[in-house]
């Protein structure tokens, strides 16, 4: 959660939260496996639902509702509310697009429904308060300068990290960004014999 007091997660057909201080998990709403989730400073949680578009539910719980639809055969992933409190950043895989790496990074107004294509060819973009969009393409993370007020990308992309794990089912790229720009990511599996271990890090 934006205040750092809760951890949100999905399990058993429910979007849930649990307090950092401990205690039982709280059910927030019935949700099919979410395709990317973000928790806004207004305590609204946005989540993708693939062909069913972008949905939202209050951070206190309630009945999820659709806020952005996609055309038949299209898919939506990874929504995030931009600073204007109206525009939602997300990945749109249009009808006929064969791969998430060929998808579009878009912003859409909840008030007017106007949609702006920001990047052609990319997935799972995140807005960072440093004034950048970070997104993935073919297992590489890129950063590009972004003006959230004008909904405009400024200049060309700069590569940040290679070999980032991703899934072609939902379009997710496995990385996370803190508000100060700190980046964490999961390394991609290189091939046969490349395995992973469970570890504990203090």
PDB file of C-alpha atoms in Angstrom:
ATOM      1  CA  UNK A   1       0.000   0.000   0.000  1.00  0.00           C
ATOM      2  CA  UNK A   2       1.197   3.579  -0.547  1.00  0.00           C
ATOM      3  CA  UNK A   3       1.523   4.158   3.215  1.00  0.00           C
ATOM      4  CA  UNK A   4       3.617   0.989   3.612  1.00  0.00           C
ATOM      5  CA  UNK A   5       1.219  -0.457   6.193  1.00  0.00           C
ATOM      6  CA  UNK A   6      -0.265  -3.288   4.089  1.00  0.00           C
ATOM      7  CA  UNK A   7       0.845  -5.946   1.608  1.00  0.00           C
ATOM      8  CA  UNK A   8      -1.632  -6.752  -1.129  1.00  0.00           C
ATOM      9  CA  UNK A   9      -1.802 -10.183  -2.792  1.00  0.00           C
ATOM     10  CA  UNK A  10      -4.117 -12.550  -4.647  1.00  0.00           C
ATOM     11  CA  UNK A  11      -5.132 -16.037  -3.512  1.00  0.00           C
ATOM     12  CA  UNK A  12      -8.099 -18.353  -3.895  1.00  0.00           C
ATOM     13  CA  UNK A  13     -10.037 -16.051  -6.213  1.00  0.00           C
ATOM     14  CA  UNK A  14      -9.726 -13.103  -3.821  1.00  0.00           C
ATOM     15  CA  UNK A  15      -7.696  -9.927  -3.850  1.00  0.00           C
ATOM     16  CA  UNK A  16      -6.487  -9.589  -0.255  1.00  0.00           C
ATOM     17  CA  UNK A  17      -4.356  -7.485   2.062  1.00  0.00           C
ATOM     18  CA  UNK A  18      -2.525  -8.224   5.268  1.00  0.00           C
ATOM     19  CA  UNK A  19      -1.102  -5.717   7.749  1.00  0.00           C
ATOM     20  CA  UNK A  20       2.677  -5.411   8.024  1.00  0.00           C
ATOM     21  CA  UNK A  21       2.172  -5.585  11.790  1.00  0.00           C
ATOM     22  CA  UNK A  22       0.589  -9.029  11.434  1.00  0.00           C
ATOM     23  CA  UNK A  23      -2.877 -10.477  11.805  1.00  0.00           C
ATOM     24  CA  UNK A  24      -5.381 -12.156   9.523  1.00  0.00           C
ATOM     25  CA  UNK A  25      -5.675 -11.334   5.832  1.00  0.00           C
ATOM     26  CA  UNK A  26      -8.582  -9.112   4.783  1.00  0.00           C
ATOM     27  CA  UNK A  27     -10.583  -9.959   1.657  1.00  0.00           C
ATOM     28  CA  UNK A  28     -10.976  -6.976  -0.679  1.00  0.00           C
ATOM     29  CA  UNK A  29     -13.102  -8.530  -3.416  1.00  0.00           C
ATOM     30  CA  UNK A  30     -13.678 -11.462  -5.746  1.00  0.00           C
ATOM     31  CA  UNK A  31     -11.116 -11.199  -8.556  1.00  0.00           C
ATOM     32  CA  UNK A  32      -9.998 -13.621 -11.246  1.00  0.00           C
ATOM     33  CA  UNK A  33      -6.226 -13.955 -11.524  1.00  0.00           C
ATOM     34  CA  UNK A  34      -5.179 -10.281 -11.896  1.00  0.00           C
ATOM     35  CA  UNK A  35      -2.921  -9.230 -14.767  1.00  0.00           C
ATOM     36  CA  UNK A  36      -0.897  -6.594 -12.944  1.00  0.00           C
ATOM     37  CA  UNK A  37      -2.030  -4.638  -9.877  1.00  0.00           C
ATOM     38  CA  UNK A  38      -1.254  -1.159  -8.503  1.00  0.00           C
ATOM     39  CA  UNK A  39      -2.410   0.544  -5.307  1.00  0.00           C
ATOM     40  CA  UNK A  40      -2.932   4.293  -5.724  1.00  0.00           C
ATOM     41  CA  UNK A  41      -2.450   7.057  -3.186  1.00  0.00           C
ATOM     42  CA  UNK A  42      -6.248   7.578  -3.201  1.00  0.00           C
ATOM     43  CA  UNK A  43      -6.549   4.033  -1.768  1.00  0.00           C
ATOM     44  CA  UNK A  44      -7.957   2.659  -5.017  1.00  0.00           C
ATOM     45  CA  UNK A  45      -6.537  -0.590  -6.381  1.00  0.00           C
ATOM     46  CA  UNK A  46      -6.389  -1.021 -10.165  1.00  0.00           C
ATOM     47  CA  UNK A  47      -5.896  -4.414 -11.803  1.00  0.00           C
ATOM     48  CA  UNK A  48      -5.894  -5.895 -15.277  1.00  0.00           C
ATOM     49  CA  UNK A  49      -8.259  -8.670 -16.320  1.00  0.00           C
ATOM     50  CA  UNK A  50      -6.970  -9.537 -19.771  1.00  0.00           C
ATOM     51  CA  UNK A  51      -9.813  -9.479 -22.294  1.00  0.00           C
ATOM     52  CA  UNK A  52     -12.133  -7.987 -19.627  1.00  0.00           C
ATOM     53  CA  UNK A  53     -10.127  -4.742 -19.457  1.00  0.00           C
ATOM     54  CA  UNK A  54      -9.058  -2.731 -16.406  1.00  0.00           C
ATOM     55  CA  UNK A  55     -10.930  -2.957 -13.101  1.00  0.00           C
ATOM     56  CA  UNK A  56     -10.784  -1.216  -9.723  1.00  0.00           C
ATOM     57  CA  UNK A  57     -11.714  -1.935  -6.108  1.00  0.00           C
ATOM     58  CA  UNK A  58     -11.359   0.242  -2.976  1.00  0.00           C
ATOM     59  CA  UNK A  59      -8.397  -0.520  -0.731  1.00  0.00           C
ATOM     60  CA  UNK A  60     -10.934  -1.009   2.057  1.00  0.00           C
ATOM     61  CA  UNK A  61     -12.756  -3.692   0.044  1.00  0.00           C
ATOM     62  CA  UNK A  62     -15.926  -3.798  -2.010  1.00  0.00           C
ATOM     63  CA  UNK A  63     -17.342  -4.944  -5.326  1.00  0.00           C
ATOM     64  CA  UNK A  64     -14.789  -4.663  -8.169  1.00  0.00           C
ATOM     65  CA  UNK A  65     -15.965  -2.668 -11.186  1.00  0.00           C
ATOM     66  CA  UNK A  66     -14.676  -2.271 -14.728  1.00  0.00           C
ATOM     67  CA  UNK A  67     -13.275   1.175 -15.562  1.00  0.00           C
ATOM     68  CA  UNK A  68     -11.646   0.575 -18.981  1.00  0.00           C
ATOM     69  CA  UNK A  69     -12.836  -1.852 -21.635  1.00  0.00           C
ATOM     70  CA  UNK A  70     -10.926  -3.268 -24.607  1.00  0.00           C
ATOM     71  CA  UNK A  71     -12.272  -4.336 -27.970  1.00  0.00           C
ATOM     72  CA  UNK A  72     -13.093  -7.991 -28.521  1.00  0.00           C
ATOM     73  CA  UNK A  73      -9.871  -9.993 -28.759  1.00  0.00           C
ATOM     74  CA  UNK A  74      -7.733  -7.272 -27.175  1.00  0.00           C
ATOM     75  CA  UNK A  75      -6.009  -7.679 -23.788  1.00  0.00           C
ATOM     76  CA  UNK A  76      -5.036  -5.263 -21.021  1.00  0.00           C
ATOM     77  CA  UNK A  77      -2.293  -5.632 -18.420  1.00  0.00           C
ATOM     78  CA  UNK A  78      -0.561  -3.710 -15.650  1.00  0.00           C
ATOM     79  CA  UNK A  79      -2.597  -0.558 -14.901  1.00  0.00           C
ATOM     80  CA  UNK A  80      -1.187   2.340 -12.883  1.00  0.00           C
ATOM     81  CA  UNK A  81      -2.846   5.663 -12.063  1.00  0.00           C
ATOM     82  CA  UNK A  82      -0.774   8.621 -13.254  1.00  0.00           C
ATOM     83  CA  UNK A  83      -0.288  11.739 -11.065  1.00  0.00           C
ATOM     84  CA  UNK A  84      -3.245  13.617 -12.594  1.00  0.00           C
ATOM     85  CA  UNK A  85      -5.595  11.153 -10.864  1.00  0.00           C
ATOM     86  CA  UNK A  86      -7.480  10.546 -14.108  1.00  0.00           C
ATOM     87  CA  UNK A  87      -5.146   8.929 -16.645  1.00  0.00           C
ATOM     88  CA  UNK A  88      -4.394   5.212 -16.331  1.00  0.00           C
ATOM     89  CA  UNK A  89      -1.146   3.852 -17.755  1.00  0.00           C
ATOM     90  CA  UNK A  90      -1.367   0.257 -18.995  1.00  0.00           C
ATOM     91  CA  UNK A  91      -0.263  -2.220 -21.663  1.00  0.00           C
ATOM     92  CA  UNK A  92      -2.712  -2.888 -24.478  1.00  0.00           C
ATOM     93  CA  UNK A  93      -2.296  -5.898 -26.725  1.00  0.00           C
ATOM     94  CA  UNK A  94      -4.560  -5.099 -29.674  1.00  0.00           C
ATOM     95  CA  UNK A  95      -6.466  -7.674 -31.692  1.00  0.00           C
ATOM     96  CA  UNK A  96      -4.132  -9.521 -34.060  1.00  0.00           C
ATOM     97  CA  UNK A  97      -0.922  -8.724 -32.167  1.00  0.00           C
ATOM     98  CA  UNK A  98       1.057 -11.968 -31.949  1.00  0.00           C
ATOM     99  CA  UNK A  99       3.219 -11.111 -28.908  1.00  0.00           C
ATOM    100  CA  UNK A 100       3.196  -8.874 -25.842  1.00  0.00           C
ATOM    101  CA  UNK A 101       6.467  -7.411 -27.108  1.00  0.00           C
ATOM    102  CA  UNK A 102       4.420  -6.011 -29.988  1.00  0.00           C
ATOM    103  CA  UNK A 103       1.893  -4.428 -27.627  1.00  0.00           C
ATOM    104  CA  UNK A 104       1.306  -0.729 -26.975  1.00  0.00           C
ATOM    105  CA  UNK A 105       2.006   1.304 -23.842  1.00  0.00           C
ATOM    106  CA  UNK A 106      -1.015   3.597 -23.535  1.00  0.00           C
ATOM    107  CA  UNK A 107      -2.627   6.137 -21.208  1.00  0.00           C
ATOM    108  CA  UNK A 108      -6.407   6.507 -21.030  1.00  0.00           C
ATOM    109  CA  UNK A 109      -8.579   9.087 -19.297  1.00  0.00           C
ATOM    110  CA  UNK A 110     -11.211   7.657 -16.970  1.00  0.00           C
ATOM    111  CA  UNK A 111     -13.317  10.797 -17.440  1.00  0.00           C
ATOM    112  CA  UNK A 112     -13.336  11.120 -21.231  1.00  0.00           C
ATOM    113  CA  UNK A 113     -12.187   7.669 -22.380  1.00  0.00           C
ATOM    114  CA  UNK A 114      -9.545   9.276 -24.628  1.00  0.00           C
ATOM    115  CA  UNK A 115      -6.626   6.907 -25.205  1.00  0.00           C
ATOM    116  CA  UNK A 116      -3.082   8.005 -26.132  1.00  0.00           C
ATOM    117  CA  UNK A 117      -0.473   5.579 -27.468  1.00  0.00           C
ATOM    118  CA  UNK A 118       2.833   6.419 -25.761  1.00  0.00           C
ATOM    119  CA  UNK A 119       5.076   3.588 -26.994  1.00  0.00           C
ATOM    120  CA  UNK A 120       4.640   1.155 -29.885  1.00  0.00           C
ATOM    121  CA  UNK A 121       6.304  -2.147 -28.997  1.00  0.00           C
ATOM    122  CA  UNK A 122       6.699  -2.749 -25.257  1.00  0.00           C
ATOM    123  CA  UNK A 123       5.057  -4.192 -22.170  1.00  0.00           C
ATOM    124  CA  UNK A 124       4.410  -3.679 -18.456  1.00  0.00           C
ATOM    125  CA  UNK A 125       5.318   0.014 -18.163  1.00  0.00           C
ATOM    126  CA  UNK A 126       5.646   1.750 -14.797  1.00  0.00           C
ATOM    127  CA  UNK A 127       5.691   5.469 -14.122  1.00  0.00           C
ATOM    128  CA  UNK A 128       8.489   6.602 -11.794  1.00  0.00           C
ATOM    129  CA  UNK A 129       8.339   9.895  -9.896  1.00  0.00           C
ATOM    130  CA  UNK A 130      11.713  10.831 -11.376  1.00  0.00           C
ATOM    131  CA  UNK A 131       9.746  11.612 -14.561  1.00  0.00           C
ATOM    132  CA  UNK A 132      10.364   8.380 -16.456  1.00  0.00           C
ATOM    133  CA  UNK A 133       8.541   5.392 -17.834  1.00  0.00           C
ATOM    134  CA  UNK A 134      10.286   2.050 -17.353  1.00  0.00           C
ATOM    135  CA  UNK A 135       9.065  -0.775 -19.576  1.00  0.00           C
ATOM    136  CA  UNK A 136      10.175  -4.134 -20.954  1.00  0.00           C
ATOM    137  CA  UNK A 137      10.830  -5.310 -24.491  1.00  0.00           C
ATOM    138  CA  UNK A 138      12.259  -8.727 -25.400  1.00  0.00           C
ATOM    139  CA  UNK A 139      13.562  -9.261 -21.851  1.00  0.00           C
ATOM    140  CA  UNK A 140      15.305  -5.867 -21.641  1.00  0.00           C
ATOM    141  CA  UNK A 141      14.168  -3.011 -19.396  1.00  0.00           C
ATOM    142  CA  UNK A 142      14.185   0.456 -20.926  1.00  0.00           C
ATOM    143  CA  UNK A 143      13.724   3.916 -19.450  1.00  0.00           C
ATOM    144  CA  UNK A 144      12.369   6.916 -21.305  1.00  0.00           C
ATOM    145  CA  UNK A 145      11.722  10.484 -20.141  1.00  0.00           C
ATOM    146  CA  UNK A 146       7.986  11.095 -19.746  1.00  0.00           C
ATOM    147  CA  UNK A 147       5.858  14.186 -19.128  1.00  0.00           C
ATOM    148  CA  UNK A 148       2.773  12.931 -17.239  1.00  0.00           C
ATOM    149  CA  UNK A 149       0.988  16.274 -17.576  1.00  0.00           C
ATOM    150  CA  UNK A 150       1.192  16.324 -21.373  1.00  0.00           C
ATOM    151  CA  UNK A 151       1.088  12.505 -21.658  1.00  0.00           C
ATOM    152  CA  UNK A 152       4.144  12.719 -23.882  1.00  0.00           C
ATOM    153  CA  UNK A 153       7.313  10.649 -24.211  1.00  0.00           C
ATOM    154  CA  UNK A 154      10.401  12.843 -24.598  1.00  0.00           C
ATOM    155  CA  UNK A 155      13.451  11.463 -26.389  1.00  0.00           C
ATOM    156  CA  UNK A 156      14.483   7.889 -27.030  1.00  0.00           C
ATOM    157  CA  UNK A 157      14.636   4.877 -24.716  1.00  0.00           C
ATOM    158  CA  UNK A 158      17.757   3.964 -22.728  1.00  0.00           C
ATOM    159  CA  UNK A 159      18.433   0.286 -21.821  1.00  0.00           C
ATOM    160  CA  UNK A 160      18.723  -0.402 -18.084  1.00  0.00           C
ATOM    161  CA  UNK A 161      18.894  -4.166 -17.481  1.00  0.00           C
ATOM    162  CA  UNK A 162      19.035  -7.219 -19.734  1.00  0.00           C
ATOM    163  CA  UNK A 163      17.685 -10.755 -19.224  1.00  0.00           C
ATOM    164  CA  UNK A 164      14.631  -9.883 -17.108  1.00  0.00           C
ATOM    165  CA  UNK A 165      12.149 -12.707 -16.578  1.00  0.00           C
ATOM    166  CA  UNK A 166       8.769 -12.312 -18.255  1.00  0.00           C
ATOM    167  CA  UNK A 167       5.658 -14.298 -19.115  1.00  0.00           C
ATOM    168  CA  UNK A 168       3.889 -14.367 -22.452  1.00  0.00           C
ATOM    169  CA  UNK A 169       0.565 -15.388 -20.918  1.00  0.00           C
ATOM    170  CA  UNK A 170      -0.299 -12.139 -19.119  1.00  0.00           C
ATOM    171  CA  UNK A 171       2.432  -9.863 -20.475  1.00  0.00           C
ATOM    172  CA  UNK A 172       4.090  -9.458 -17.070  1.00  0.00           C
ATOM    173  CA  UNK A 173       7.762  -8.571 -16.781  1.00  0.00           C
ATOM    174  CA  UNK A 174       9.096  -9.419 -13.328  1.00  0.00           C
ATOM    175  CA  UNK A 175      10.504  -6.192 -11.945  1.00  0.00           C
ATOM    176  CA  UNK A 176       9.519  -3.654  -9.305  1.00  0.00           C
ATOM    177  CA  UNK A 177      10.317   0.016  -8.766  1.00  0.00           C
ATOM    178  CA  UNK A 178      10.307   1.979  -5.536  1.00  0.00           C
ATOM    179  CA  UNK A 179       9.147   5.603  -5.513  1.00  0.00           C
ATOM    180  CA  UNK A 180      12.789   6.754  -5.334  1.00  0.00           C
ATOM    181  CA  UNK A 181      13.662   4.835  -8.507  1.00  0.00           C
ATOM    182  CA  UNK A 182      15.305   1.789  -6.901  1.00  0.00           C
ATOM    183  CA  UNK A 183      14.868  -1.229  -9.174  1.00  0.00           C
ATOM    184  CA  UNK A 184      14.519  -4.924  -8.320  1.00  0.00           C
ATOM    185  CA  UNK A 185      14.068  -7.657 -10.915  1.00  0.00           C
ATOM    186  CA  UNK A 186      14.012 -11.419 -11.458  1.00  0.00           C
ATOM    187  CA  UNK A 187      16.659 -12.812 -13.786  1.00  0.00           C
ATOM    188  CA  UNK A 188      15.364 -14.717 -16.787  1.00  0.00           C
ATOM    189  CA  UNK A 189      16.060 -18.428 -17.134  1.00  0.00           C
ATOM    190  CA  UNK A 190      18.646 -18.889 -19.862  1.00  0.00           C
ATOM    191  CA  UNK A 191      17.874 -22.433 -20.976  1.00  0.00           C
ATOM    192  CA  UNK A 192      18.004 -26.133 -20.141  1.00  0.00           C
ATOM    193  CA  UNK A 193      19.810 -26.797 -16.873  1.00  0.00           C
ATOM    194  CA  UNK A 194      19.423 -23.220 -15.635  1.00  0.00           C
ATOM    195  CA  UNK A 195      17.569 -23.585 -12.339  1.00  0.00           C
ATOM    196  CA  UNK A 196      16.502 -21.474  -9.397  1.00  0.00           C
ATOM    197  CA  UNK A 197      16.857 -21.868  -5.650  1.00  0.00           C
ATOM    198  CA  UNK A 198      14.659 -20.629  -2.841  1.00  0.00           C
ATOM    199  CA  UNK A 199      16.679 -18.319  -0.594  1.00  0.00           C
ATOM    200  CA  UNK A 200      16.190 -16.238   2.534  1.00  0.00           C
ATOM    201  CA  UNK A 201      17.500 -12.674   2.517  1.00  0.00           C
ATOM    202  CA  UNK A 202      17.442 -10.546   5.642  1.00  0.00           C
TER     203      UNK A 202
END
